[in-house]
Amino acid sequence: DSGVTQTPKHLITATGQRVTLRCSPRSGDLSVYWYQQSLDQGLQFLIQYYNGEERAKGNILERFSAQQFPDLHSELNLSSLELGDSALYFCASSVSGTTPPYGYTFGSGTRLTVV
Amino acid sequence: AQKITQTQPGMFVQEKEAVTLDCTYDTSDPSYGLFWYKQPSSGEMIFLIYQGSYDQQNATEGRYSLNFQKARKSANLVISASQLGDSAMYFCAMRLGSGNQFYFGTGTSLTVIP
């Protein structure tokens, strides 16, 4: 157990729907990062939050949004879902706002299937 | 543009043998970090090893070592004495300076044969 908790582990939904993925960072970590792993795009950075504030943004679609709450858990909201959004969504956490030398601690991911 | 290249989509190795997984990178930033992650079939991403661009010596972590050749911009992962549990996808990744995001390669699937 890495200490980063992602729920749910699996999610199946229909096109056009909206889903929320949840991430609880490792105890003491202030930063949360979201990544998307799809077969055609590989691992892509989506967004980072640090202590409740957006810190960096990557290849995140406008249909997607995220936030980090005062208790430091984060939610990734995906709306108007398309078949191409099917992917494994990872959350990772770190102590500081910048990546530590040892890298992130990843959660086990949420596998989203859009049908 | 920053780029990580893993040219080996799949590799096979006999149990107890050593294997090298290739990774080349492209950046003009003098400060960067190179990472290797393992992703077993269960899906989680497991940190293996880190090499900083200013580190003089190659990183080692148990059976894992990173063959860092800065002039060639390569950061190959060497796994010694392969075990069946090493069968997984392996990703090379780069972080620039004190930046926040990682750039990942496309991965290499390693299969250890008994």
PDB file of N, CA, C and O in Angstrom, chain B residues 35-104:
ATOM      1  N   PHE B  35      13.951   9.100 -13.931  1.00  0.00           N
ATOM      2  CA  PHE B  35      13.306   8.131 -13.044  1.00  0.00           C
ATOM      3  C   PHE B  35      12.926   6.888 -13.848  1.00  0.00           C
ATOM      4  O   PHE B  35      12.631   6.966 -15.040  1.00  0.00           O
ATOM      5  N   TRP B  36      12.873   5.782 -13.138  1.00  0.00           N
ATOM      6  CA  TRP B  36      12.286   4.575 -13.694  1.00  0.00           C
ATOM      7  C   TRP B  36      11.173   4.100 -12.764  1.00  0.00           C
ATOM      8  O   TRP B  36      11.339   4.090 -11.528  1.00  0.00           O
ATOM      9  N   TYR B  37      10.060   3.725 -13.391  1.00  0.00           N
ATOM     10  CA  TYR B  37       8.922   3.193 -12.673  1.00  0.00           C
ATOM     11  C   TYR B  37       8.572   1.833 -13.248  1.00  0.00           C
ATOM     12  O   TYR B  37       8.724   1.577 -14.441  1.00  0.00           O
ATOM     13  N   LYS B  38       8.047   0.987 -12.373  1.00  0.00           N
ATOM     14  CA  LYS B  38       7.578  -0.345 -12.761  1.00  0.00           C
ATOM     15  C   LYS B  38       6.062  -0.379 -12.625  1.00  0.00           C
ATOM     16  O   LYS B  38       5.510   0.098 -11.628  1.00  0.00           O
ATOM     17  N   GLN B  39       5.396  -0.914 -13.638  1.00  0.00           N
ATOM     18  CA  GLN B  39       3.944  -1.060 -13.580  1.00  0.00           C
ATOM     19  C   GLN B  39       3.575  -2.514 -13.814  1.00  0.00           C
ATOM     20  O   GLN B  39       3.534  -2.987 -14.944  1.00  0.00           O
ATOM     21  N   PRO B  40       3.304  -3.264 -12.745  1.00  0.00           N
ATOM     22  CA  PRO B  40       2.880  -4.659 -12.921  1.00  0.00           C
ATOM     23  C   PRO B  40       1.480  -4.717 -13.499  1.00  0.00           C
ATOM     24  O   PRO B  40       0.824  -3.680 -13.665  1.00  0.00           O
ATOM     25  N   SER B  41       1.030  -5.914 -13.773  1.00  0.00           N
ATOM     26  CA  SER B  41      -0.282  -6.080 -14.410  1.00  0.00           C
ATOM     27  C   SER B  41      -1.412  -5.555 -13.542  1.00  0.00           C
ATOM     28  O   SER B  41      -2.491  -5.236 -14.052  1.00  0.00           O
ATOM     29  N   SER B  42      -1.176  -5.440 -12.264  1.00  0.00           N
ATOM     30  CA  SER B  42      -2.201  -4.893 -11.365  1.00  0.00           C
ATOM     31  C   SER B  42      -2.407  -3.397 -11.563  1.00  0.00           C
ATOM     32  O   SER B  42      -3.405  -2.842 -11.121  1.00  0.00           O
ATOM     33  N   GLY B  43      -1.468  -2.726 -12.223  1.00  0.00           N
ATOM     34  CA  GLY B  43      -1.683  -1.342 -12.621  1.00  0.00           C
ATOM     35  C   GLY B  43      -0.958  -0.274 -11.831  1.00  0.00           C
ATOM     36  O   GLY B  43      -0.783   0.834 -12.333  1.00  0.00           O
ATOM     37  N   GLU B  44      -0.561  -0.559 -10.605  1.00  0.00           N
ATOM     38  CA  GLU B  44       0.049   0.517  -9.822  1.00  0.00           C
ATOM     39  C   GLU B  44       1.421   0.885 -10.368  1.00  0.00           C
ATOM     40  O   GLU B  44       2.074   0.086 -11.028  1.00  0.00           O
ATOM     41  N   MET B  45       1.846   2.105 -10.115  1.00  0.00           N
ATOM     42  CA  MET B  45       3.152   2.606 -10.547  1.00  0.00           C
ATOM     43  C   MET B  45       4.098   2.577  -9.357  1.00  0.00           C
ATOM     44  O   MET B  45       3.838   3.206  -8.344  1.00  0.00           O
ATOM     45  N   ILE B  46       5.208   1.876  -9.509  1.00  0.00           N
ATOM     46  CA  ILE B  46       6.155   1.687  -8.415  1.00  0.00           C
ATOM     47  C   ILE B  46       7.472   2.350  -8.768  1.00  0.00           C
ATOM     48  O   ILE B  46       8.092   2.007  -9.778  1.00  0.00           O
ATOM     49  N   PHE B  47       7.919   3.293  -7.927  1.00  0.00           N
ATOM     50  CA  PHE B  47       9.194   3.968  -8.144  1.00  0.00           C
ATOM     51  C   PHE B  47      10.337   2.981  -7.954  1.00  0.00           C
ATOM     52  O   PHE B  47      10.372   2.224  -6.983  1.00  0.00           O
ATOM     53  N   LEU B  48      11.297   3.007  -8.881  1.00  0.00           N
ATOM     54  CA  LEU B  48      12.447   2.107  -8.795  1.00  0.00           C
ATOM     55  C   LEU B  48      13.743   2.836  -8.480  1.00  0.00           C
ATOM     56  O   LEU B  48      14.471   2.454  -7.558  1.00  0.00           O
ATOM     57  N   ILE B  49      14.050   3.890  -9.249  1.00  0.00           N
ATOM     58  CA  ILE B  49      15.377   4.467  -9.153  1.00  0.00           C
ATOM     59  C   ILE B  49      15.375   5.870  -9.732  1.00  0.00           C
ATOM     60  O   ILE B  49      14.556   6.191 -10.608  1.00  0.00           O
ATOM     61  N   TYR B  50      16.275   6.709  -9.211  1.00  0.00           N
ATOM     62  CA  TYR B  50      16.376   8.116  -9.626  1.00  0.00           C
ATOM     63  C   TYR B  50      17.837   8.467  -9.925  1.00  0.00           C
ATOM     64  O   TYR B  50      18.750   8.006  -9.220  1.00  0.00           O
ATOM     65  N   GLN B  51      18.014   9.312 -10.960  1.00  0.00           N
ATOM     66  CA  GLN B  51      19.346   9.835 -11.296  1.00  0.00           C
ATOM     67  C   GLN B  51      19.213  11.325 -11.570  1.00  0.00           C
ATOM     68  O   GLN B  51      18.417  11.730 -12.414  1.00  0.00           O
ATOM     69  N   GLY B  52      19.983  12.142 -10.868  1.00  0.00           N
ATOM     70  CA  GLY B  52      19.976  13.563 -11.133  1.00  0.00           C
ATOM     71  C   GLY B  52      21.018  13.910 -12.187  1.00  0.00           C
ATOM     72  O   GLY B  52      22.049  13.233 -12.306  1.00  0.00           O
ATOM     73  N   SER B  53      20.770  14.987 -12.915  1.00  0.00           N
ATOM     74  CA  SER B  53      21.662  15.334 -14.019  1.00  0.00           C
ATOM     75  C   SER B  53      23.049  15.716 -13.539  1.00  0.00           C
ATOM     76  O   SER B  53      24.022  15.633 -14.296  1.00  0.00           O
ATOM     77  N   TYR B  54      23.176  16.138 -12.301  1.00  0.00           N
ATOM     78  CA  TYR B  54      24.482  16.538 -11.783  1.00  0.00           C
ATOM     79  C   TYR B  54      25.154  15.436 -10.972  1.00  0.00           C
ATOM     80  O   TYR B  54      26.262  15.621 -10.467  1.00  0.00           O
ATOM     81  N   ASP B  55      24.471  14.314 -10.843  1.00  0.00           N
ATOM     82  CA  ASP B  55      25.065  13.207 -10.086  1.00  0.00           C
ATOM     83  C   ASP B  55      26.254  12.625 -10.842  1.00  0.00           C
ATOM     84  O   ASP B  55      26.143  12.347 -12.040  1.00  0.00           O
ATOM     85  N   GLN B  56      27.350  12.451 -10.122  1.00  0.00           N
ATOM     86  CA  GLN B  56      28.567  11.950 -10.759  1.00  0.00           C
ATOM     87  C   GLN B  56      28.568  10.439 -10.935  1.00  0.00           C
ATOM     88  O   GLN B  56      29.169   9.894 -11.852  1.00  0.00           O
ATOM     89  N   GLN B  57      27.893   9.772 -10.021  1.00  0.00           N
ATOM     90  CA  GLN B  57      27.900   8.317 -10.067  1.00  0.00           C
ATOM     91  C   GLN B  57      26.541   7.792 -10.511  1.00  0.00           C
ATOM     92  O   GLN B  57      25.496   8.415 -10.263  1.00  0.00           O
ATOM     93  N   ASN B  58      26.565   6.636 -11.125  1.00  0.00           N
ATOM     94  CA  ASN B  58      25.323   5.977 -11.521  1.00  0.00           C
ATOM     95  C   ASN B  58      24.559   5.528 -10.281  1.00  0.00           C
ATOM     96  O   ASN B  58      25.134   5.005  -9.324  1.00  0.00           O
ATOM     97  N   ALA B  59      23.249   5.720 -10.333  1.00  0.00           N
ATOM     98  CA  ALA B  59      22.408   5.323  -9.209  1.00  0.00           C
ATOM     99  C   ALA B  59      22.245   3.808  -9.152  1.00  0.00           C
ATOM    100  O   ALA B  59      22.209   3.132 -10.179  1.00  0.00           O
ATOM    101  N   THR B  60      22.167   3.299  -7.944  1.00  0.00           N
ATOM    102  CA  THR B  60      21.883   1.879  -7.749  1.00  0.00           C
ATOM    103  C   THR B  60      20.884   1.732  -6.610  1.00  0.00           C
ATOM    104  O   THR B  60      20.914   2.480  -5.632  1.00  0.00           O
ATOM    105  N   GLU B  61      19.984   0.766  -6.771  1.00  0.00           N
ATOM    106  CA  GLU B  61      19.006   0.435  -5.741  1.00  0.00           C
ATOM    107  C   GLU B  61      18.801  -1.071  -5.788  1.00  0.00           C
ATOM    108  O   GLU B  61      18.030  -1.588  -6.589  1.00  0.00           O
ATOM    109  N   GLY B  62      19.519  -1.780  -4.950  1.00  0.00           N
ATOM    110  CA  GLY B  62      19.392  -3.231  -4.932  1.00  0.00           C
ATOM    111  C   GLY B  62      19.791  -3.834  -6.265  1.00  0.00           C
ATOM    112  O   GLY B  62      20.904  -3.637  -6.742  1.00  0.00           O
ATOM    113  N   ARG B  63      18.863  -4.562  -6.892  1.00  0.00           N
ATOM    114  CA  ARG B  63      19.153  -5.201  -8.183  1.00  0.00           C
ATOM    115  C   ARG B  63      19.024  -4.235  -9.363  1.00  0.00           C
ATOM    116  O   ARG B  63      19.267  -4.621 -10.506  1.00  0.00           O
ATOM    117  N   TYR B  64      18.610  -2.995  -9.082  1.00  0.00           N
ATOM    118  CA  TYR B  64      18.430  -2.013 -10.145  1.00  0.00           C
ATOM    119  C   TYR B  64      19.624  -1.057 -10.177  1.00  0.00           C
ATOM    120  O   TYR B  64      20.074  -0.592  -9.134  1.00  0.00           O
ATOM    121  N   SER B  65      20.096  -0.778 -11.350  1.00  0.00           N
ATOM    122  CA  SER B  65      21.098   0.262 -11.525  1.00  0.00           C
ATOM    123  C   SER B  65      20.755   1.050 -12.775  1.00  0.00           C
ATOM    124  O   SER B  65      20.085   0.554 -13.688  1.00  0.00           O
ATOM    125  N   LEU B  66      21.178   2.293 -12.767  1.00  0.00           N
ATOM    126  CA  LEU B  66      20.886   3.168 -13.889  1.00  0.00           C
ATOM    127  C   LEU B  66      22.208   3.497 -14.568  1.00  0.00           C
ATOM    128  O   LEU B  66      23.099   4.069 -13.936  1.00  0.00           O
ATOM    129  N   ASN B  67      22.321   3.138 -15.811  1.00  0.00           N
ATOM    130  CA  ASN B  67      23.517   3.415 -16.607  1.00  0.00           C
ATOM    131  C   ASN B  67      23.324   4.785 -17.268  1.00  0.00           C
ATOM    132  O   ASN B  67      22.693   4.897 -18.320  1.00  0.00           O
ATOM    133  N   PHE B  68      23.862   5.813 -16.614  1.00  0.00           N
ATOM    134  CA  PHE B  68      23.653   7.202 -17.034  1.00  0.00           C
ATOM    135  C   PHE B  68      24.821   7.646 -17.904  1.00  0.00           C
ATOM    136  O   PHE B  68      25.964   7.703 -17.433  1.00  0.00           O
ATOM    137  N   GLN B  69      24.522   7.926 -19.170  1.00  0.00           N
ATOM    138  CA  GLN B  69      25.537   8.446 -20.087  1.00  0.00           C
ATOM    139  C   GLN B  69      25.054   9.802 -20.575  1.00  0.00           C
ATOM    140  O   GLN B  69      24.283   9.897 -21.540  1.00  0.00           O
ATOM    141  N   LYS B  70      25.540  10.829 -19.895  1.00  0.00           N
ATOM    142  CA  LYS B  70      25.013  12.175 -20.098  1.00  0.00           C
ATOM    143  C   LYS B  70      25.260  12.686 -21.510  1.00  0.00           C
ATOM    144  O   LYS B  70      24.389  13.306 -22.114  1.00  0.00           O
ATOM    145  N   ALA B  71      26.450  12.440 -22.025  1.00  0.00           N
ATOM    146  CA  ALA B  71      26.784  12.949 -23.362  1.00  0.00           C
ATOM    147  C   ALA B  71      25.890  12.309 -24.421  1.00  0.00           C
ATOM    148  O   ALA B  71      25.541  12.947 -25.418  1.00  0.00           O
ATOM    149  N   ARG B  72      25.510  11.073 -24.196  1.00  0.00           N
ATOM    150  CA  ARG B  72      24.648  10.378 -25.146  1.00  0.00           C
ATOM    151  C   ARG B  72      23.172  10.564 -24.814  1.00  0.00           C
ATOM    152  O   ARG B  72      22.305  10.070 -25.521  1.00  0.00           O
ATOM    153  N   LYS B  73      22.902  11.237 -23.696  1.00  0.00           N
ATOM    154  CA  LYS B  73      21.533  11.456 -23.236  1.00  0.00           C
ATOM    155  C   LYS B  73      20.786  10.132 -23.123  1.00  0.00           C
ATOM    156  O   LYS B  73      19.671   9.971 -23.648  1.00  0.00           O
ATOM    157  N   SER B  74      21.418   9.212 -22.432  1.00  0.00           N
ATOM    158  CA  SER B  74      20.756   7.930 -22.201  1.00  0.00           C
ATOM    159  C   SER B  74      20.755   7.609 -20.714  1.00  0.00           C
ATOM    160  O   SER B  74      21.665   7.997 -19.972  1.00  0.00           O
ATOM    161  N   ALA B  75      19.729   6.885 -20.316  1.00  0.00           N
ATOM    162  CA  ALA B  75      19.554   6.525 -18.904  1.00  0.00           C
ATOM    163  C   ALA B  75      18.954   5.128 -18.855  1.00  0.00           C
ATOM    164  O   ALA B  75      17.782   4.940 -18.533  1.00  0.00           O
ATOM    165  N   ASN B  76      19.757   4.151 -19.190  1.00  0.00           N
ATOM    166  CA  ASN B  76      19.272   2.781 -19.290  1.00  0.00           C
ATOM    167  C   ASN B  76      19.152   2.135 -17.918  1.00  0.00           C
ATOM    168  O   ASN B  76      20.005   2.305 -17.056  1.00  0.00           O
ATOM    169  N   LEU B  77      18.110   1.353 -17.742  1.00  0.00           N
ATOM    170  CA  LEU B  77      17.897   0.611 -16.512  1.00  0.00           C
ATOM    171  C   LEU B  77      18.466  -0.788 -16.663  1.00  0.00           C
ATOM    172  O   LEU B  77      18.156  -1.480 -17.639  1.00  0.00           O
ATOM    173  N   VAL B  78      19.284  -1.180 -15.700  1.00  0.00           N
ATOM    174  CA  VAL B  78      19.833  -2.529 -15.693  1.00  0.00           C
ATOM    175  C   VAL B  78      19.240  -3.278 -14.507  1.00  0.00           C
ATOM    176  O   VAL B  78      19.323  -2.814 -13.366  1.00  0.00           O
ATOM    177  N   ILE B  79      18.620  -4.407 -14.807  1.00  0.00           N
ATOM    178  CA  ILE B  79      18.095  -5.268 -13.754  1.00  0.00           C
ATOM    179  C   ILE B  79      18.975  -6.501 -13.708  1.00  0.00           C
ATOM    180  O   ILE B  79      19.108  -7.229 -14.716  1.00  0.00           O
ATOM    181  N   SER B  80      19.597  -6.740 -12.584  1.00  0.00           N
ATOM    182  CA  SER B  80      20.461  -7.906 -12.461  1.00  0.00           C
ATOM    183  C   SER B  80      19.663  -9.069 -11.870  1.00  0.00           C
ATOM    184  O   SER B  80      18.655  -8.863 -11.189  1.00  0.00           O
ATOM    185  N   ALA B  81      20.090 -10.265 -12.169  1.00  0.00           N
ATOM    186  CA  ALA B  81      19.485 -11.477 -11.581  1.00  0.00           C
ATOM    187  C   ALA B  81      17.963 -11.424 -11.650  1.00  0.00           C
ATOM    188  O   ALA B  81      17.269 -11.428 -10.630  1.00  0.00           O
ATOM    189  N   SER B  82      17.431 -11.365 -12.871  1.00  0.00           N
ATOM    190  CA  SER B  82      15.985 -11.203 -13.067  1.00  0.00           C
ATOM    191  C   SER B  82      15.186 -12.274 -12.336  1.00  0.00           C
ATOM    192  O   SER B  82      15.600 -13.440 -12.255  1.00  0.00           O
ATOM    193  N   GLN B  83      14.041 -11.839 -11.836  1.00  0.00           N
ATOM    194  CA  GLN B  83      13.113 -12.725 -11.134  1.00  0.00           C
ATOM    195  C   GLN B  83      11.778 -12.712 -11.866  1.00  0.00           C
ATOM    196  O   GLN B  83      11.453 -11.755 -12.581  1.00  0.00           O
ATOM    197  N   LEU B  84      10.985 -13.773 -11.662  1.00  0.00           N
ATOM    198  CA  LEU B  84       9.694 -13.847 -12.331  1.00  0.00           C
ATOM    199  C   LEU B  84       8.827 -12.635 -11.991  1.00  0.00           C
ATOM    200  O   LEU B  84       8.066 -12.135 -12.832  1.00  0.00           O
ATOM    201  N   GLY B  85       8.974 -12.129 -10.785  1.00  0.00           N
ATOM    202  CA  GLY B  85       8.197 -10.970 -10.365  1.00  0.00           C
ATOM    203  C   GLY B  85       8.604  -9.676 -11.028  1.00  0.00           C
ATOM    204  O   GLY B  85       7.936  -8.653 -10.847  1.00  0.00           O
ATOM    205  N   ASP B  86       9.676  -9.702 -11.796  1.00  0.00           N
ATOM    206  CA  ASP B  86      10.096  -8.509 -12.528  1.00  0.00           C
ATOM    207  C   ASP B  86       9.292  -8.320 -13.804  1.00  0.00           C
ATOM    208  O   ASP B  86       9.392  -7.273 -14.454  1.00  0.00           O
ATOM    209  N   SER B  87       8.511  -9.314 -14.180  1.00  0.00           N
ATOM    210  CA  SER B  87       7.687  -9.183 -15.384  1.00  0.00           C
ATOM    211  C   SER B  87       6.684  -8.051 -15.185  1.00  0.00           C
ATOM    212  O   SER B  87       5.856  -8.091 -14.266  1.00  0.00           O
ATOM    213  N   ALA B  88       6.762  -7.037 -16.022  1.00  0.00           N
ATOM    214  CA  ALA B  88       5.948  -5.829 -15.853  1.00  0.00           C
ATOM    215  C   ALA B  88       6.269  -4.865 -16.979  1.00  0.00           C
ATOM    216  O   ALA B  88       7.141  -5.123 -17.815  1.00  0.00           O
ATOM    217  N   MET B  89       5.526  -3.744 -17.010  1.00  0.00           N
ATOM    218  CA  MET B  89       5.883  -2.613 -17.871  1.00  0.00           C
ATOM    219  C   MET B  89       6.843  -1.729 -17.101  1.00  0.00           C
ATOM    220  O   MET B  89       6.677  -1.512 -15.894  1.00  0.00           O
ATOM    221  N   TYR B  90       7.825  -1.193 -17.806  1.00  0.00           N
ATOM    222  CA  TYR B  90       8.803  -0.301 -17.192  1.00  0.00           C
ATOM    223  C   TYR B  90       8.789   1.027 -17.938  1.00  0.00           C
ATOM    224  O   TYR B  90       8.907   1.062 -19.167  1.00  0.00           O
ATOM    225  N   PHE B  91       8.653   2.094 -17.168  1.00  0.00           N
ATOM    226  CA  PHE B  91       8.586   3.427 -17.742  1.00  0.00           C
ATOM    227  C   PHE B  91       9.771   4.265 -17.285  1.00  0.00           C
ATOM    228  O   PHE B  91      10.100   4.312 -16.099  1.00  0.00           O
ATOM    229  N   CYS B  92      10.363   4.940 -18.250  1.00  0.00           N
ATOM    230  CA  CYS B  92      11.385   5.931 -17.986  1.00  0.00           C
ATOM    231  C   CYS B  92      10.693   7.295 -17.967  1.00  0.00           C
ATOM    232  O   CYS B  92       9.756   7.530 -18.757  1.00  0.00           O
ATOM    233  N   ALA B  93      11.117   8.168 -17.073  1.00  0.00           N
ATOM    234  CA  ALA B  93      10.479   9.481 -16.969  1.00  0.00           C
ATOM    235  C   ALA B  93      11.521  10.544 -16.662  1.00  0.00           C
ATOM    236  O   ALA B  93      12.582  10.251 -16.093  1.00  0.00           O
ATOM    237  N   MET B  94      11.200  11.764 -17.045  1.00  0.00           N
ATOM    238  CA  MET B  94      12.110  12.889 -16.824  1.00  0.00           C
ATOM    239  C   MET B  94      11.359  14.042 -16.180  1.00  0.00           C
ATOM    240  O   MET B  94      10.209  14.324 -16.536  1.00  0.00           O
ATOM    241  N   ARG B  95      12.012  14.691 -15.255  1.00  0.00           N
ATOM    242  CA  ARG B  95      11.502  15.913 -14.648  1.00  0.00           C
ATOM    243  C   ARG B  95      12.546  16.993 -14.913  1.00  0.00           C
ATOM    244  O   ARG B  95      13.736  16.766 -14.741  1.00  0.00           O
ATOM    245  N   LEU B  96      12.084  18.180 -15.307  1.00  0.00           N
ATOM    246  CA  LEU B  96      13.011  19.262 -15.603  1.00  0.00           C
ATOM    247  C   LEU B  96      13.186  20.164 -14.405  1.00  0.00           C
ATOM    248  O   LEU B  96      12.201  20.592 -13.798  1.00  0.00           O
ATOM    249  N   GLY B  97      14.415  20.476 -14.047  1.00  0.00           N
ATOM    250  CA  GLY B  97      14.704  21.397 -12.963  1.00  0.00           C
ATOM    251  C   GLY B  97      13.905  21.056 -11.719  1.00  0.00           C
ATOM    252  O   GLY B  97      13.897  19.924 -11.263  1.00  0.00           O
ATOM    253  N   SER B  98      13.226  22.046 -11.194  1.00  0.00           N
ATOM    254  CA  SER B  98      12.361  21.813 -10.040  1.00  0.00           C
ATOM    255  C   SER B  98      10.909  21.794 -10.476  1.00  0.00           C
ATOM    256  O   SER B  98      10.010  22.106  -9.708  1.00  0.00           O
ATOM    257  N   GLY B  99      10.712  21.430 -11.730  1.00  0.00           N
ATOM    258  CA  GLY B  99       9.364  21.422 -12.284  1.00  0.00           C
ATOM    259  C   GLY B  99       8.472  20.395 -11.625  1.00  0.00           C
ATOM    260  O   GLY B  99       8.901  19.559 -10.846  1.00  0.00           O
ATOM    261  N   ASN B 100       7.217  20.486 -11.976  1.00  0.00           N
ATOM    262  CA  ASN B 100       6.206  19.701 -11.308  1.00  0.00           C
ATOM    263  C   ASN B 100       5.767  18.466 -12.067  1.00  0.00           C
ATOM    264  O   ASN B 100       5.234  17.543 -11.469  1.00  0.00           O
ATOM    265  N   GLN B 101       5.939  18.460 -13.358  1.00  0.00           N
ATOM    266  CA  GLN B 101       5.397  17.328 -14.092  1.00  0.00           C
ATOM    267  C   GLN B 101       6.501  16.427 -14.620  1.00  0.00           C
ATOM    268  O   GLN B 101       7.630  16.855 -14.847  1.00  0.00           O
ATOM    269  N   PHE B 102       6.135  15.180 -14.781  1.00  0.00           N
ATOM    270  CA  PHE B 102       7.015  14.191 -15.372  1.00  0.00           C
ATOM    271  C   PHE B 102       6.640  14.018 -16.840  1.00  0.00           C
ATOM    272  O   PHE B 102       5.479  14.085 -17.207  1.00  0.00           O
ATOM    273  N   TYR B 103       7.645  13.728 -17.647  1.00  0.00           N
ATOM    274  CA  TYR B 103       7.436  13.317 -19.027  1.00  0.00           C
ATOM    275  C   TYR B 103       7.795  11.838 -19.091  1.00  0.00           C
ATOM    276  O   TYR B 103       8.915  11.467 -18.765  1.00  0.00           O
ATOM    277  N   PHE B 104       6.851  11.037 -19.502  1.00  0.00           N
ATOM    278  CA  PHE B 104       7.036   9.593 -19.512  1.00  0.00           C
ATOM    279  C   PHE B 104       7.312   9.076 -20.917  1.00  0.00           C
ATOM    280  O   PHE B 104       6.790   9.601 -21.909  1.00  0.00           O
TER     281      PHE B 104
END
